[in-house]
Short mmCIF file of N, CA, C and O in Angstrom, two decimals:
data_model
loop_
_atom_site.label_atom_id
_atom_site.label_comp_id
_atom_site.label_asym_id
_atom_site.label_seq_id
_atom_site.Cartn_x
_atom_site.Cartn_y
_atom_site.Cartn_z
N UNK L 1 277.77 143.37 0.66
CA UNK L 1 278.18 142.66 1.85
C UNK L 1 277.19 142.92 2.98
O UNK L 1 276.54 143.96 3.02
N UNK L 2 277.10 142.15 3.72
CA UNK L 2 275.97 142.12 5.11
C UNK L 2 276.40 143.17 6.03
O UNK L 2 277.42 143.76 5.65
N UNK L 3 276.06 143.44 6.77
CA UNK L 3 276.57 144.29 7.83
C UNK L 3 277.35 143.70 9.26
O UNK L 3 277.85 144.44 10.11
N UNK L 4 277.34 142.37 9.31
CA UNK L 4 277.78 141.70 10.23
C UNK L 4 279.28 141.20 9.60
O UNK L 4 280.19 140.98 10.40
N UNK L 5 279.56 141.01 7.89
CA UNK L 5 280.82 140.78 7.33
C UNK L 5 281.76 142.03 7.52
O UNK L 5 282.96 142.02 7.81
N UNK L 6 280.78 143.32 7.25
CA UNK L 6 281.36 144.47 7.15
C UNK L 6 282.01 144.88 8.58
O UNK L 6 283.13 145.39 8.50
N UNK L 7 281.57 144.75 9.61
CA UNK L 7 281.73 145.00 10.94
C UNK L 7 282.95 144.24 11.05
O UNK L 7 283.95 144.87 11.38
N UNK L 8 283.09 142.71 10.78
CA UNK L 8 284.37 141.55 11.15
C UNK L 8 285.41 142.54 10.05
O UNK L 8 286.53 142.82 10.47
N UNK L 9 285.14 142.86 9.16
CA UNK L 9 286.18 143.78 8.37
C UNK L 9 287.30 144.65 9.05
O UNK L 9 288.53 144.58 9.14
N UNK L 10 286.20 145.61 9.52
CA UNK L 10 286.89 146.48 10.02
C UNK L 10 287.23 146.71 11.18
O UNK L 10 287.84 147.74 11.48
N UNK L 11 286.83 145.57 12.27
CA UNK L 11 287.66 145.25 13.36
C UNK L 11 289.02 144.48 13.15
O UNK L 11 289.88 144.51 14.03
N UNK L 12 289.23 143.76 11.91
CA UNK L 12 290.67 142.86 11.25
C UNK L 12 291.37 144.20 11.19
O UNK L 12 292.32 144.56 11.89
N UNK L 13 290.58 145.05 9.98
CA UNK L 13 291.49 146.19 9.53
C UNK L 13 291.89 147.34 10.46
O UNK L 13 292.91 147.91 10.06
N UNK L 14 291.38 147.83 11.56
CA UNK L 14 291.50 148.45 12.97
C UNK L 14 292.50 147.81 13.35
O UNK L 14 293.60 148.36 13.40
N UNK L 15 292.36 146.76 13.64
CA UNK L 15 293.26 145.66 14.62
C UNK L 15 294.80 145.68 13.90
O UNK L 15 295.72 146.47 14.13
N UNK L 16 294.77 144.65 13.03
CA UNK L 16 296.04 144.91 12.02
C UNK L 16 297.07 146.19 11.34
O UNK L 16 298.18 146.05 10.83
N UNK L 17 296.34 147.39 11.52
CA UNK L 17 297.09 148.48 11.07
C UNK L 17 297.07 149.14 12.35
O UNK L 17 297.91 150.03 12.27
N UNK L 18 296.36 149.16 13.86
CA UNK L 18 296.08 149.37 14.87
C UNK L 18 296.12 151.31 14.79
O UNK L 18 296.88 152.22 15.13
N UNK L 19 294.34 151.08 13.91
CA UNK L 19 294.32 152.07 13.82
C UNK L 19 292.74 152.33 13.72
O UNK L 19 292.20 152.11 12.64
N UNK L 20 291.91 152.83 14.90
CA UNK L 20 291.01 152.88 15.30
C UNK L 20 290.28 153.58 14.40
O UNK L 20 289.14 153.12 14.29
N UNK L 21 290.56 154.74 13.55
CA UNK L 21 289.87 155.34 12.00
C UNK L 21 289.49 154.51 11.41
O UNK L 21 288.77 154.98 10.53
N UNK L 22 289.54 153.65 11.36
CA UNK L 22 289.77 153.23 9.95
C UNK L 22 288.19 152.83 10.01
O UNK L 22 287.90 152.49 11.15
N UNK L 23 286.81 152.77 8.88
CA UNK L 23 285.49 152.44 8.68
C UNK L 23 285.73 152.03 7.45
O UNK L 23 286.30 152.45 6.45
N UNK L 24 284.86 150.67 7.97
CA UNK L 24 284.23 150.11 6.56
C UNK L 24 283.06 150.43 6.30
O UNK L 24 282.26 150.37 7.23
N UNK L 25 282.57 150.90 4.86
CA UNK L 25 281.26 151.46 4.82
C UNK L 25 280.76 150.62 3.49
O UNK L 25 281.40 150.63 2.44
N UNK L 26 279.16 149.69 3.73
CA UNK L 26 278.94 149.54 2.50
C UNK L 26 278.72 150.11 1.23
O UNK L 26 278.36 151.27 1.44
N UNK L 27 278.76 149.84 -0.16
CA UNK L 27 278.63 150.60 -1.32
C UNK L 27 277.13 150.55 -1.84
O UNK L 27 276.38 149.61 -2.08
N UNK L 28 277.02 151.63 -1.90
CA UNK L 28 275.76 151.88 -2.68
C UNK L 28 275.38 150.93 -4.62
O UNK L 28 275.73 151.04 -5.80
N UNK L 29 274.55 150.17 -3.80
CA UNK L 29 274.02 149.19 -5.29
C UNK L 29 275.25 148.01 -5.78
O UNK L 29 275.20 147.38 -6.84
N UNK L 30 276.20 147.89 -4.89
CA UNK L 30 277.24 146.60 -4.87
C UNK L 30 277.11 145.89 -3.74
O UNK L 30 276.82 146.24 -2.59
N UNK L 31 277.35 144.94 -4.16
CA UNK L 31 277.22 144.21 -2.92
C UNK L 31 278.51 142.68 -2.67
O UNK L 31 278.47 141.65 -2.00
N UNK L 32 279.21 143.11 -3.31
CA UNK L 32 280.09 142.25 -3.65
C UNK L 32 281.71 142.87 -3.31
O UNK L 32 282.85 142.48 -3.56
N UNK L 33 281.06 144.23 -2.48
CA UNK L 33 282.31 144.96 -2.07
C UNK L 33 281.58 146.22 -0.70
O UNK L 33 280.44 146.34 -0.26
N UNK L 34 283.15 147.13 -0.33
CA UNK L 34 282.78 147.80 0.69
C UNK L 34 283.89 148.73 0.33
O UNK L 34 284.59 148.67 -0.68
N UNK L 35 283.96 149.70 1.41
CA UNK L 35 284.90 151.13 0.71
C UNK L 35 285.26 151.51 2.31
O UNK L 35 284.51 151.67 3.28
N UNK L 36 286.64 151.59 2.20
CA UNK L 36 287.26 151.99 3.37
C UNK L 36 287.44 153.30 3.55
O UNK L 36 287.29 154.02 2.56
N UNK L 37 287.83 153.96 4.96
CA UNK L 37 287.69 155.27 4.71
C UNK L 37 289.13 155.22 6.15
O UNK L 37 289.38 154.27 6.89
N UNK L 38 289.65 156.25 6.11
CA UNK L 38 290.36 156.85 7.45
C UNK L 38 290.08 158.08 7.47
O UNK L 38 290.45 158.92 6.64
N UNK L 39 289.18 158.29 8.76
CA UNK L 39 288.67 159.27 8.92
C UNK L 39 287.10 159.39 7.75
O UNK L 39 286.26 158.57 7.39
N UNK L 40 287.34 160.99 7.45
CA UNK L 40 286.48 161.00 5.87
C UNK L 40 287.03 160.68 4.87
O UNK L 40 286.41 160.31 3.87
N UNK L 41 288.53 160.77 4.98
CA UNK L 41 289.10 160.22 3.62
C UNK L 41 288.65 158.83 3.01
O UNK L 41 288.49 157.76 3.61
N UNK L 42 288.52 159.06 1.94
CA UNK L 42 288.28 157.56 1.02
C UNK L 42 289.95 157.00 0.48
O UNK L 42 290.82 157.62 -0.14
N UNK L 43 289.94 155.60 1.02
CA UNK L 43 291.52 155.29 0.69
C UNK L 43 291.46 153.60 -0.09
O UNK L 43 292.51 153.19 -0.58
N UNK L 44 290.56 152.94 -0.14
CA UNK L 44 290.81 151.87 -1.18
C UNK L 44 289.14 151.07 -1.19
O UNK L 44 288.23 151.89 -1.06
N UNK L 45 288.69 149.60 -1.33
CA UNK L 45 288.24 149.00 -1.65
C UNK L 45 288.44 147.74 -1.05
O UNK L 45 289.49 147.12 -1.26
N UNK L 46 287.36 147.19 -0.18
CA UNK L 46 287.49 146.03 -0.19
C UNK L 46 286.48 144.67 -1.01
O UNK L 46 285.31 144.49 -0.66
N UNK L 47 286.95 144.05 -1.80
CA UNK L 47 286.17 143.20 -2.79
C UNK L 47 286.06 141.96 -2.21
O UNK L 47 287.03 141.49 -1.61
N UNK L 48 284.92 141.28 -2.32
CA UNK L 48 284.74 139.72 -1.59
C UNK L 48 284.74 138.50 -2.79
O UNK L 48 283.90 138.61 -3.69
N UNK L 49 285.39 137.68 -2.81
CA UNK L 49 285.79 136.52 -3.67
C UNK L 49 285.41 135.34 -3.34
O UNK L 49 286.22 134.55 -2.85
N UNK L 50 284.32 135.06 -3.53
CA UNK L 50 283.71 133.62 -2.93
C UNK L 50 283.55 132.64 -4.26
O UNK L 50 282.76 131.70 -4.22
N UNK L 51 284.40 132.95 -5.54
CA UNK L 51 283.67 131.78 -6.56
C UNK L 51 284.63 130.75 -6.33
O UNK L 51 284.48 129.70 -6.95
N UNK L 52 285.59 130.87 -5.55
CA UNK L 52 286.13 129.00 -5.46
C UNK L 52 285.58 129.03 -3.94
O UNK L 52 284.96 129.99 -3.49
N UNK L 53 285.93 127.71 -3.11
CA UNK L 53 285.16 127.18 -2.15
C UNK L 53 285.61 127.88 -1.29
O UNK L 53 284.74 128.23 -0.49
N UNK L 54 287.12 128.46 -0.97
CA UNK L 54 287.53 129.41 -0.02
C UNK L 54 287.46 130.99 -0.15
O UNK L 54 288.04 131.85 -0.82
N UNK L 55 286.52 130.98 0.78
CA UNK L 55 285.95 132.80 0.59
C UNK L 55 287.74 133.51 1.17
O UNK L 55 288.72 133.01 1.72
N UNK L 56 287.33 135.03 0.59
CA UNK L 56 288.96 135.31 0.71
C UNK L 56 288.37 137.28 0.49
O UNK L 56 287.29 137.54 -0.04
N UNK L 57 288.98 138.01 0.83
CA UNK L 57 288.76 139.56 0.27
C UNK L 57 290.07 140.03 -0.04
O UNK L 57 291.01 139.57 0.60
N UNK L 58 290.33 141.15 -1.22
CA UNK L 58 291.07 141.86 -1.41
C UNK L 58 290.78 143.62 -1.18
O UNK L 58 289.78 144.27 -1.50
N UNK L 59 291.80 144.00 -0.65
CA UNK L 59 291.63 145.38 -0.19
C UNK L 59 292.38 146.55 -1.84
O UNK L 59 293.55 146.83 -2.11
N UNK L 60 291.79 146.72 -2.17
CA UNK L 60 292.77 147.44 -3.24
C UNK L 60 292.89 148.89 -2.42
O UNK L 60 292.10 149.17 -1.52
N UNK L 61 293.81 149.63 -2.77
CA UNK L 61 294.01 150.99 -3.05
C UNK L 61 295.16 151.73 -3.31
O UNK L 61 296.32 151.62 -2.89
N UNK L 62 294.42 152.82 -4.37
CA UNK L 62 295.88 153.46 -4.95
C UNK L 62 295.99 154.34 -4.46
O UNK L 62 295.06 154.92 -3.89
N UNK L 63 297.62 154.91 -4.54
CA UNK L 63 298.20 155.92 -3.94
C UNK L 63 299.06 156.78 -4.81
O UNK L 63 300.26 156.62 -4.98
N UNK L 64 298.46 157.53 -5.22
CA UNK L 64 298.52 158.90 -6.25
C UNK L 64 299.90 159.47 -6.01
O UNK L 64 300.11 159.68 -4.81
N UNK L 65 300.93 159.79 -6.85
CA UNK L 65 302.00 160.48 -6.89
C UNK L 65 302.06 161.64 -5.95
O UNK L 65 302.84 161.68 -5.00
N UNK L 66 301.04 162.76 -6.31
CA UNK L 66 301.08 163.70 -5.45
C UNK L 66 300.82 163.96 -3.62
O UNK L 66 300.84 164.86 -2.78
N UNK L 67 300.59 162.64 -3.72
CA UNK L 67 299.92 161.96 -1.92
C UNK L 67 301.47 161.72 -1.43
O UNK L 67 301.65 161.91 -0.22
N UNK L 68 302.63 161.33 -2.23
CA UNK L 68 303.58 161.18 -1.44
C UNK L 68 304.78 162.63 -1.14
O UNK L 68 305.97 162.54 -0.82
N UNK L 69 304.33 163.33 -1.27
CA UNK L 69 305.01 164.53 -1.85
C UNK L 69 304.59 165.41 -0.32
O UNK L 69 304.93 166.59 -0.17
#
């Protein structure tokens, strides 16, 4: 991802969870994705979907049994 997509990212994702941690950081040798962080923590994935005409991203991330505990 560009650095100007990555930036609109994580001002949505700041904005929407209204939570000023939150960085999008690009991935090393992908480029078809980015990796979220709060704080230093690493907490999911965001993937970019442009093969039909409407570009769109999904944020994945899992949340481990022992994280809710």
């Amino acid at each position: 991802m560009e650095p100007r997509e990555i930036a609109k990212l994580e001002a949505y994702l700041q904005k929407t969870f209204k939570l000023p941690a939150i960085q999008v950081k690009a991935r090393p040798q992908k480029d078809d994705s980015a990796e979220v962080y709060i704080g230093d923590e690493f907490v999911g994935v965001i993937f970019r979907d442009d093969e039909d005409e409407d570009l769109s991203y999904n944020f994945q991330m899992a949340i481990l049994e022992f994280d809710l505990a």
